[in-house]
Short mmCIF file of C-alpha atoms and ligand atoms in Angstrom, two decimals:
data_model
loop_
_atom_site.label_atom_id
_atom_site.label_comp_id
_atom_site.label_asym_id
_atom_site.label_seq_id
_atom_site.Cartn_x
_atom_site.Cartn_y
_atom_site.Cartn_z
CA MET A 226 -23.79 23.36 -3.89
CA LYS A 227 -26.11 21.25 -4.79
CA ASN A 228 -28.14 21.87 -7.72
CA TYR A 229 -24.78 23.77 -8.92
CA LYS A 230 -22.94 22.37 -12.23
CA ILE A 231 -19.98 20.33 -11.09
CA GLU A 232 -17.36 23.22 -12.47
CA THR A 233 -19.33 24.98 -9.70
CA GLN A 234 -19.28 22.64 -7.38
CA CYS A 235 -15.61 22.26 -8.39
CA VAL A 236 -14.38 25.95 -7.83
CA GLN A 237 -17.31 27.23 -4.95
CA GLY A 238 -16.53 23.79 -3.08
CA THR A 239 -18.42 23.93 0.84
CA TYR A 240 -16.35 25.78 2.03
CA LYS A 241 -18.77 29.36 3.31
CA PRO A 242 -16.50 31.95 4.76
CA GLU A 243 -17.94 34.76 6.89
CA SER A 244 -17.90 38.31 6.80
CA GLY A 245 -14.49 39.26 7.29
CA ASP A 246 -13.02 35.33 7.68
CA PRO A 247 -10.33 34.47 5.11
CA ARG A 248 -11.10 33.90 0.93
CA VAL A 249 -9.37 30.57 1.14
CA LEU A 250 -9.77 28.02 3.04
CA PRO A 251 -7.26 28.14 5.93
CA ILE A 252 -4.95 25.85 6.77
CA ALA A 253 -6.20 24.46 10.54
CA GLN A 254 -2.91 23.24 11.59
CA SER A 255 -3.76 22.16 15.19
CA THR A 256 -4.28 18.94 16.81
CA THR A 257 -6.21 20.07 20.09
CA TYR A 258 -9.79 22.32 19.86
CA ARG A 259 -10.76 24.36 23.27
CA TYR A 260 -13.87 24.57 25.15
CA TYR A 261 -15.39 26.59 28.01
CA ASP A 262 -17.19 23.65 29.56
CA SER A 263 -16.23 19.94 29.85
CA ASP A 264 -19.44 18.83 29.22
CA ASP A 265 -19.29 20.20 25.74
CA VAL A 266 -15.77 17.71 26.12
CA ALA A 267 -18.48 14.61 27.07
CA ASP A 268 -20.69 15.51 24.45
CA LEU A 269 -18.22 15.43 21.72
CA PHE A 270 -16.95 11.28 23.59
CA ASP A 271 -20.65 10.82 23.12
CA LEU A 272 -20.76 11.33 19.77
CA LYS A 273 -24.04 13.90 20.34
CA SER A 274 -21.72 17.46 19.13
CA ALA A 275 -20.70 17.19 15.72
CA THR A 276 -17.20 19.97 17.00
CA HIS A 277 -13.60 18.76 16.36
CA MET A 278 -12.08 16.95 19.03
CA TYR A 279 -8.76 15.42 17.90
CA SER A 280 -6.93 16.02 14.06
CA ARG A 281 -6.28 12.45 14.12
CA ILE A 282 -10.86 11.76 13.82
CA SER A 283 -11.57 15.72 12.30
CA ASN A 284 -9.91 19.14 11.50
CA PRO A 285 -11.64 21.79 9.98
CA THR A 286 -9.48 21.90 7.09
CA VAL A 287 -9.69 18.23 6.29
CA ALA A 288 -13.37 18.33 6.66
CA GLU A 289 -13.89 20.45 3.85
CA LEU A 290 -12.12 18.23 1.84
CA GLU A 291 -14.55 15.87 2.78
CA ASN A 292 -17.51 17.78 2.25
CA LYS A 293 -16.24 18.86 -0.89
CA MET A 294 -15.67 15.40 -2.35
CA ALA A 295 -19.53 14.33 -0.66
CA LEU A 296 -20.90 17.20 -3.04
CA LEU A 297 -18.86 16.39 -6.31
CA GLU A 298 -20.00 12.37 -5.77
CA GLY A 299 -23.36 12.87 -4.68
CA GLY A 300 -22.80 11.18 -1.36
CA VAL A 301 -23.80 11.67 2.14
CA GLY A 302 -20.52 11.62 4.04
CA ALA A 303 -17.13 11.45 3.19
CA VAL A 304 -13.91 10.43 5.22
CA ALA A 305 -9.77 11.39 4.33
CA ALA A 306 -7.47 9.06 4.98
CA SER A 307 -3.51 9.52 4.58
CA SER A 308 -3.25 7.44 1.21
CA GLY A 309 -5.62 6.00 -1.34
CA GLN A 310 -4.37 3.07 -0.03
CA ALA A 311 -5.08 3.35 3.11
CA ALA A 312 -8.75 4.95 2.16
CA SER A 313 -9.06 1.14 0.43
CA THR A 314 -7.87 -0.34 3.67
CA LEU A 315 -10.51 1.78 6.19
CA ALA A 316 -13.23 1.23 3.13
CA PHE A 317 -13.08 -2.43 3.27
CA LEU A 318 -11.89 -2.81 7.57
CA ASN A 319 -15.13 -0.57 8.15
CA ILE A 320 -17.72 -3.47 7.46
CA CYS A 321 -15.00 -6.52 7.10
CA GLN A 322 -13.58 -9.08 9.55
CA ALA A 323 -11.35 -12.21 9.84
CA GLY A 324 -13.97 -15.32 8.17
CA ASP A 325 -15.23 -12.67 5.77
CA HIS A 326 -14.84 -12.30 2.32
CA ILE A 327 -14.70 -9.60 -1.03
CA VAL A 328 -15.42 -10.11 -4.62
CA ALA A 329 -13.10 -8.19 -6.87
CA SER A 330 -12.51 -7.83 -10.27
CA SER A 331 -8.69 -8.73 -11.18
CA THR A 332 -7.79 -5.89 -13.32
CA ILE A 333 -7.63 -3.32 -10.31
CA TYR A 334 -4.67 -1.05 -9.42
CA GLY A 335 -1.94 -3.61 -7.97
CA GLY A 336 -1.71 -1.87 -4.77
CA THR A 337 -4.95 -2.94 -4.05
CA PHE A 338 -4.86 -6.07 -5.46
CA ASN A 339 -1.92 -6.75 -2.88
CA LEU A 340 -3.89 -5.15 0.13
CA PHE A 341 -6.79 -7.72 -1.24
CA ALA A 342 -4.40 -10.63 -1.91
CA VAL A 343 -1.86 -10.61 0.80
CA THR A 344 -2.31 -8.11 3.78
CA LEU A 345 -6.19 -8.34 4.38
CA LYS A 346 -5.79 -12.13 3.88
CA LYS A 347 -3.18 -12.15 6.49
CA MET A 348 -5.76 -11.00 8.72
CA GLY A 349 -8.32 -13.59 7.47
CA ILE A 350 -10.24 -11.82 5.02
CA GLU A 351 -10.23 -13.41 1.89
CA ALA A 352 -10.88 -11.91 -1.70
CA THR A 353 -12.04 -14.14 -5.20
CA PHE A 354 -10.95 -11.99 -8.26
CA ILE A 355 -13.79 -12.25 -11.11
CA ASN A 356 -13.17 -11.39 -14.84
CA PRO A 357 -14.72 -8.15 -14.97
CA ASP A 358 -15.65 -9.26 -18.52
CA SER A 359 -17.42 -12.47 -16.55
CA SER A 360 -21.26 -12.53 -16.88
CA CYS A 361 -23.55 -11.14 -13.75
CA ASP A 362 -24.48 -14.40 -12.91
CA GLU A 363 -21.13 -15.73 -12.62
CA ILE A 364 -20.14 -12.84 -10.64
CA VAL A 365 -23.17 -13.78 -8.28
CA ALA A 366 -21.62 -17.48 -8.12
CA ALA A 367 -18.49 -15.90 -6.46
CA ALA A 368 -20.20 -14.49 -3.59
CA LYS A 369 -20.32 -16.81 -0.18
CA GLU A 370 -22.12 -16.51 2.41
CA ASN A 371 -19.90 -14.42 4.22
CA THR A 372 -19.08 -12.41 1.41
CA LYS A 373 -19.49 -8.55 2.57
CA ALA A 374 -18.47 -6.51 -0.97
CA LEU A 375 -18.16 -6.24 -4.74
CA PHE A 376 -14.95 -4.11 -5.94
CA ALA A 377 -13.74 -2.65 -8.80
CA GLU A 378 -12.68 0.42 -10.55
CA THR A 379 -14.62 3.08 -13.36
CA ILE A 380 -11.19 3.29 -15.26
CA ALA A 381 -8.48 0.07 -14.45
CA ASN A 382 -5.00 1.37 -13.68
CA PRO A 383 -3.39 0.03 -15.93
CA GLY A 384 -5.56 -2.08 -18.20
CA LEU A 385 -7.72 0.90 -19.02
CA ASN A 386 -11.24 -1.45 -19.34
CA ILE A 387 -14.35 0.60 -18.23
CA LEU A 388 -16.70 -0.17 -15.71
CA ASP A 389 -19.49 -2.31 -16.63
CA PHE A 390 -21.95 -0.39 -14.04
CA GLU A 391 -25.40 -1.88 -15.28
CA LYS A 392 -23.96 -5.17 -14.45
CA PHE A 393 -21.86 -4.68 -11.26
CA SER A 394 -24.33 -2.85 -9.78
CA LYS A 395 -27.31 -5.99 -10.27
CA ALA A 396 -24.64 -8.70 -9.04
CA ALA A 397 -24.73 -6.59 -6.01
CA LYS A 398 -28.23 -6.58 -5.46
CA ILE A 399 -28.40 -9.87 -5.70
CA MET A 400 -25.79 -10.37 -3.80
CA ASP A 401 -27.13 -8.11 -1.10
CA VAL A 402 -23.88 -6.34 0.14
CA PRO A 403 -21.90 -2.83 -0.86
CA PHE A 404 -20.95 -2.13 -4.26
CA ILE A 405 -17.34 -0.17 -3.72
CA VAL A 406 -16.14 1.49 -6.41
CA ASP A 407 -12.36 3.36 -6.97
CA ASN A 408 -12.74 6.31 -9.29
CA THR A 409 -9.99 8.18 -9.31
CA LEU A 410 -8.88 7.70 -12.86
CA ALA A 411 -12.21 9.17 -13.87
CA THR A 412 -12.43 11.97 -11.12
CA PRO A 413 -16.45 13.00 -10.15
CA VAL A 414 -15.67 15.23 -12.90
CA LEU A 415 -15.94 12.61 -15.62
CA CYS A 416 -18.18 9.94 -13.79
CA ARG A 417 -20.01 10.08 -10.71
CA PRO A 418 -20.08 5.90 -9.50
CA LEU A 419 -23.44 6.51 -7.24
CA GLU A 420 -25.41 8.08 -10.18
CA HIS A 421 -24.53 4.41 -11.32
CA GLY A 422 -25.72 2.16 -8.23
CA ALA A 423 -22.07 2.43 -6.90
CA ASP A 424 -22.87 2.64 -2.98
CA ILE A 425 -19.48 3.49 -1.67
CA VAL A 426 -16.10 5.58 -3.71
CA ILE A 427 -12.82 5.70 -3.52
CA HIS A 428 -10.33 7.90 -4.47
CA SER A 429 -6.43 7.60 -4.44
CA THR A 430 -6.73 11.92 -4.01
CA THR A 431 -2.58 11.46 -4.62
CA LYS A 432 -3.40 11.27 -9.02
CA TYR A 433 -5.94 13.93 -10.47
CA THR A 434 -7.62 15.58 -7.63
CA ASP A 435 -4.00 17.04 -6.69
CA GLY A 436 -3.03 17.14 -10.09
CA HIS A 437 0.54 18.77 -9.14
CA ALA A 438 2.17 15.92 -8.09
CA THR A 439 2.85 17.23 -4.23
CA SER A 440 0.94 15.21 -1.84
CA VAL A 441 -0.28 11.75 -1.15
CA GLY A 442 -3.89 10.83 0.03
CA GLY A 443 -7.05 8.88 -0.08
CA VAL A 444 -11.15 9.62 0.66
CA VAL A 445 -14.19 7.22 1.16
CA ILE A 446 -16.64 8.51 0.23
CA ASP A 447 -20.21 6.97 0.95
CA GLY A 448 -23.63 7.08 -0.94
CA GLY A 449 -25.89 6.53 1.81
CA THR A 450 -27.65 3.92 -0.54
CA PHE A 451 -26.91 0.63 1.30
CA ASN A 452 -29.04 -0.72 4.09
CA TRP A 453 -26.43 -1.62 6.70
CA ASP A 454 -30.51 -3.98 8.45
CA ASN A 455 -29.46 -6.88 6.61
CA GLY A 456 -28.18 -9.15 8.75
CA LYS A 457 -24.66 -8.79 7.08
CA PHE A 458 -23.48 -6.24 9.24
CA PRO A 459 -24.28 -6.53 12.67
CA GLU A 460 -21.34 -4.14 13.92
CA LEU A 461 -23.57 -1.29 12.35
CA VAL A 462 -27.14 -2.30 13.74
CA GLU A 463 -25.69 -3.47 17.21
CA PRO A 464 -24.88 -1.28 19.83
CA ASP A 465 -20.88 -0.18 19.79
CA PRO A 466 -19.15 -0.68 23.74
CA SER A 467 -16.41 1.36 22.53
CA TYR A 468 -19.27 4.48 21.94
CA HIS A 469 -21.58 3.68 24.80
CA GLY A 470 -23.96 1.36 23.20
CA ILE A 471 -24.40 3.91 19.76
CA GLN A 472 -25.97 2.17 17.39
CA TYR A 473 -25.29 3.63 13.96
CA VAL A 474 -27.76 3.01 11.44
CA LYS A 475 -30.24 3.45 14.20
CA ASP A 476 -28.40 6.96 15.43
CA PHE A 477 -26.71 8.11 12.50
CA GLY A 478 -29.19 6.59 9.34
CA PRO A 479 -28.11 7.06 5.99
CA ALA A 480 -24.75 8.02 7.39
CA ALA A 481 -23.76 5.09 9.27
CA TYR A 482 -21.19 3.64 7.36
CA ILE A 483 -19.40 6.93 7.23
CA THR A 484 -19.87 7.77 10.70
CA LYS A 485 -18.23 4.35 11.96
CA ALA A 486 -15.84 4.72 9.21
CA ARG A 487 -14.69 8.37 11.00
CA VAL A 488 -15.40 7.42 14.72
CA GLN A 489 -13.80 3.78 14.96
CA MET A 490 -11.38 3.16 12.34
CA LEU A 491 -9.76 6.39 12.16
CA ARG A 492 -9.90 6.51 16.11
CA ASP A 493 -8.34 3.31 15.96
CA TYR A 494 -6.07 2.93 12.66
CA GLY A 495 -5.04 7.03 12.79
CA MET A 496 -4.35 6.83 8.93
CA THR A 497 -5.36 10.48 9.24
CA MET A 498 -4.82 12.86 5.97
CA SER A 499 -2.73 16.20 7.58
CA PRO A 500 -4.57 19.23 7.36
CA PHE A 501 -2.14 20.66 4.98
CA ASN A 502 -1.98 17.92 1.85
CA ALA A 503 -5.88 18.44 2.20
CA PHE A 504 -5.25 22.12 1.94
CA LEU A 505 -3.46 21.12 -1.62
CA PHE A 506 -6.59 18.82 -2.28
CA HIS A 507 -8.47 21.30 -1.89
CA LEU A 508 -6.72 23.71 -4.08
CA GLY A 509 -6.28 20.84 -6.32
CA LEU A 510 -10.20 20.14 -7.18
CA GLU A 511 -11.30 23.77 -7.45
CA THR A 512 -9.29 23.41 -11.17
CA LEU A 513 -10.23 19.61 -11.49
CA HIS A 514 -12.91 20.36 -14.28
CA VAL A 515 -10.36 22.34 -16.36
CA ARG A 516 -7.52 20.35 -16.47
CA MET A 517 -9.68 16.80 -16.68
CA GLU A 518 -10.90 18.25 -20.31
CA ARG A 519 -7.53 19.14 -21.31
CA HIS A 520 -6.22 15.49 -19.81
CA CYS A 521 -8.99 14.09 -21.83
CA GLU A 522 -8.71 16.41 -25.54
CA ASN A 523 -4.71 15.49 -25.33
CA ALA A 524 -5.26 11.94 -24.77
CA LEU A 525 -7.17 11.23 -27.89
CA LYS A 526 -5.16 13.56 -29.48
CA LEU A 527 -2.44 11.35 -28.60
CA ALA A 528 -3.85 8.14 -28.99
CA ARG A 529 -4.68 8.86 -32.52
CA PHE A 530 -1.23 9.88 -33.56
CA LEU A 531 0.39 7.08 -31.88
CA LYS A 532 -2.40 4.60 -33.59
CA GLY A 533 -1.02 6.07 -37.31
CA HIS A 534 2.68 5.65 -36.21
CA GLU A 535 5.37 3.22 -37.72
CA GLY A 536 7.20 2.36 -35.09
CA VAL A 537 3.86 1.56 -32.53
CA SER A 538 2.12 -1.66 -32.84
CA TRP A 539 -0.88 -0.96 -30.54
CA VAL A 540 -2.92 1.70 -28.80
CA ASN A 541 -4.86 1.12 -25.83
CA TYR A 542 -7.03 4.29 -25.27
CA PRO A 543 -11.12 4.00 -24.15
CA LEU A 544 -12.24 6.18 -26.55
CA LEU A 545 -10.33 4.84 -29.41
CA GLU A 546 -12.81 3.40 -31.76
CA ASP A 547 -11.65 -0.11 -32.42
CA CYS A 548 -11.02 -0.70 -28.22
CA ASP A 549 -12.48 -2.82 -26.46
CA SER A 550 -13.79 -0.62 -24.05
CA TYR A 551 -14.87 1.74 -26.80
CA ASP A 552 -18.51 1.24 -25.80
CA LEU A 553 -18.75 0.99 -22.17
CA ALA A 554 -16.15 4.20 -22.50
CA LYS A 555 -19.23 6.05 -24.42
CA LYS A 556 -21.75 4.98 -22.06
CA TYR A 557 -20.13 6.13 -18.69
CA LEU A 558 -17.63 8.28 -19.70
CA PRO A 559 -19.36 10.52 -22.52
CA LYS A 560 -17.33 13.77 -21.77
CA GLY A 561 -13.87 11.92 -22.18
CA ALA A 562 -11.73 9.03 -20.77
CA SER A 563 -9.45 10.50 -18.43
CA GLY A 564 -5.59 11.42 -19.32
CA ILE A 565 -4.07 7.35 -19.12
CA LEU A 566 -3.05 5.59 -22.37
CA THR A 567 -0.93 2.43 -23.12
CA PHE A 568 1.12 1.60 -26.16
CA GLY A 569 3.06 -0.66 -27.70
CA ILE A 570 6.75 0.30 -29.14
CA LYS A 571 8.10 -1.36 -32.02
CA GLY A 572 11.45 -3.67 -30.85
CA GLY A 573 9.90 -4.74 -27.01
CA ASN A 574 11.39 -4.68 -24.13
CA GLN A 575 14.78 -2.79 -24.99
CA ALA A 576 13.05 -0.30 -27.34
CA GLY A 577 10.85 0.28 -24.29
CA LYS A 578 13.58 0.58 -22.08
CA GLU A 579 15.19 2.85 -24.37
CA LEU A 580 11.91 5.67 -25.49
CA ILE A 581 13.00 7.66 -22.32
CA LYS A 582 16.26 8.89 -23.31
CA HIS A 583 15.04 10.29 -26.66
CA MET A 584 12.66 12.18 -24.48
CA ASP A 585 12.94 16.01 -23.31
CA LEU A 586 9.19 16.85 -22.46
CA THR A 587 8.04 14.42 -20.89
CA ALA A 588 9.77 12.27 -17.88
CA LEU A 589 10.35 9.16 -16.62
CA VAL A 590 7.47 8.85 -13.50
CA VAL A 591 6.39 6.11 -11.26
CA HIS A 592 3.14 7.86 -10.74
CA ILE A 593 -0.44 9.11 -13.04
CA GLY A 594 -2.57 12.15 -12.68
CA ASP A 595 0.17 14.65 -12.68
CA LEU A 596 -0.85 18.06 -15.08
CA ARG A 597 2.74 17.36 -16.61
CA THR A 598 3.27 14.18 -18.71
CA SER A 599 5.29 11.32 -18.02
CA ILE A 600 5.50 7.79 -19.17
CA LEU A 601 6.37 4.45 -17.40
CA HIS A 602 7.74 1.21 -18.82
CA PRO A 603 6.61 -1.66 -16.70
CA ALA A 604 8.42 -3.93 -17.65
CA SER A 605 11.76 -2.54 -17.10
CA THR A 606 10.86 -1.23 -13.98
CA THR A 607 7.93 -1.61 -11.86
CA HIS A 608 7.56 -5.38 -12.94
CA ARG A 609 11.29 -5.79 -13.53
CA GLN A 610 11.25 -8.76 -10.74
CA LEU A 611 8.58 -10.30 -12.61
CA THR A 612 9.25 -13.31 -15.46
CA GLU A 613 8.55 -12.77 -18.71
CA GLU A 614 5.58 -15.38 -18.26
CA GLN A 615 4.47 -13.40 -15.33
CA GLN A 616 4.52 -9.87 -16.50
CA ILE A 617 2.04 -11.01 -19.29
CA ALA A 618 -0.39 -12.93 -17.43
CA ALA A 619 -0.15 -9.49 -15.04
CA GLY A 620 -1.01 -7.57 -18.37
CA VAL A 621 2.67 -6.05 -19.01
CA LEU A 622 3.59 -7.20 -21.60
CA PRO A 623 7.30 -6.49 -22.75
CA ASP A 624 6.74 -3.68 -25.55
CA LEU A 625 3.94 -1.48 -23.10
CA ILE A 626 4.26 2.05 -22.39
CA ARG A 627 2.01 4.01 -19.85
CA VAL A 628 1.30 7.53 -20.67
CA SER A 629 -0.08 9.76 -18.39
CA ILE A 630 -0.51 12.61 -20.85
CA GLY A 631 -0.31 16.01 -19.19
CA ILE A 632 -2.11 19.47 -19.74
CA GLU A 633 0.88 20.73 -22.00
CA ASN A 634 0.65 21.89 -25.31
CA ILE A 635 -0.49 18.90 -27.23
CA ASP A 636 1.51 19.85 -30.34
CA ASP A 637 4.81 19.73 -28.15
CA ILE A 638 3.47 16.24 -26.47
CA ILE A 639 2.93 14.88 -30.16
CA ALA A 640 6.50 16.03 -31.23
CA ASP A 641 8.03 14.60 -28.49
CA PHE A 642 6.69 11.10 -28.59
CA ASP A 643 7.21 10.90 -32.11
CA LYS A 644 11.04 12.17 -32.45
CA ALA A 645 11.65 9.33 -29.16
CA ILE A 646 9.73 6.63 -30.88
CA LYS A 647 11.69 7.19 -34.71
CA ALA A 648 15.10 6.43 -32.70
CA VAL A 649 14.45 4.09 -30.78
CA ALA A 650 11.47 1.59 -33.05
CA LYS A 651 13.04 -1.03 -34.25
C1 PLP B 827 -2.34 5.38 -7.09
C2 PLP B 827 -3.90 4.03 -6.55
C3 PLP B 827 -3.99 3.58 -5.31
C4 PLP B 827 -3.26 4.02 -4.10
O1 PLP B 827 -3.27 5.32 -4.04
P1 PLP B 827 -2.04 6.06 -3.55
O2 PLP B 827 -2.43 7.52 -3.18
O3 PLP B 827 -0.72 5.57 -4.08
O4 PLP B 827 -2.01 5.17 -1.81
C5 PLP B 827 -5.05 3.18 -5.37
N1 PLP B 827 -6.27 3.04 -6.55
C6 PLP B 827 -6.07 3.07 -7.93
C7 PLP B 827 -6.78 3.05 -9.09
C8 PLP B 827 -4.29 4.25 -8.21
O5 PLP B 827 -4.33 4.56 -8.99
#
């Protein structure tokens, strides 16, 4: 499958039914597995056997989703988790402990920002947030002796700035830490971070992977590229007493990180994806390439339409020529810049709040990546507890509308926005 193009990989995946097996990936809704012999179980506990032991750690349906995500991103392995947040938590706790430090872009998803700024901090893991426009030297200067990772998003949610992979991966190499990238908004169809110097990729599968807004999930993919034996990651090099002295780097080579993520992190934290959700994500991936093409096409058309609308004061979509991220979008997202855009409604906060009442097709939803067009006015909803000054500091302008463009007919989407904007813009 590795030699096929991404569209073929989306459809065919890694599931290979034998003669008489179900054509479609079956749901293995089973916690447990049956063995002939106690020695088979002993081998499992010693990590000498790759079959399944217990569905907290692995499951045949979940494994097929993991293999497919690893295939699509070009990694050596993947571990699915119960949410995107769980995937991020797992990705960092796998290599960070109390006393460690992370350098992260300041424009990341709010949930990940809180994870770093509040929850990991309570566990003794500190983060330094850097402006993504910083120079390579400035990024490197944010690193300390105890820094264990550099983190950013391909397309930031909701700022929509595009990651300068060349600069960040260079900085990570100098820092000698893994470069971890959240690729949720771009998906492997539009961008494959491992080809641009990332070492580990994270997804919230809740968004475009699912595509139909049915399930919450996440995945961590290991590129197998980082050299963990550099003195900073003793847990990956020295014997693990909880597995009879297994040494991840020595025993699993390029799959050291992802093996540890499964057998230690999933075992102990239990943030496991359910087989049924894995089935739905796997099904979603089969049409990912077709959906992304339409999301991108519709988004660019809507962005251009809004740009020329008298009720709109500004539009942010990375592939609009006058957007700050245009050059990076052209470089890293040649197939399209995904389906999220933001714009400013004339009339500010009040008009933004009113807008939704005049829309028929478009729904107010605190979600993105659905095949149905949805919008959100953050200032009156998700960020309403903040003062106006705090909102502006968080990049949430009072007039900002976030749109997640669906795959409906673009004429219908445009008509819906045109009518609603005309009704409220001042
Ligand atoms: C939604 C999202 C997450 C968190 O994922 P959940 O599945 O909601 O836990 C992480 N990163 C990005 C970029 C997201 O959009």
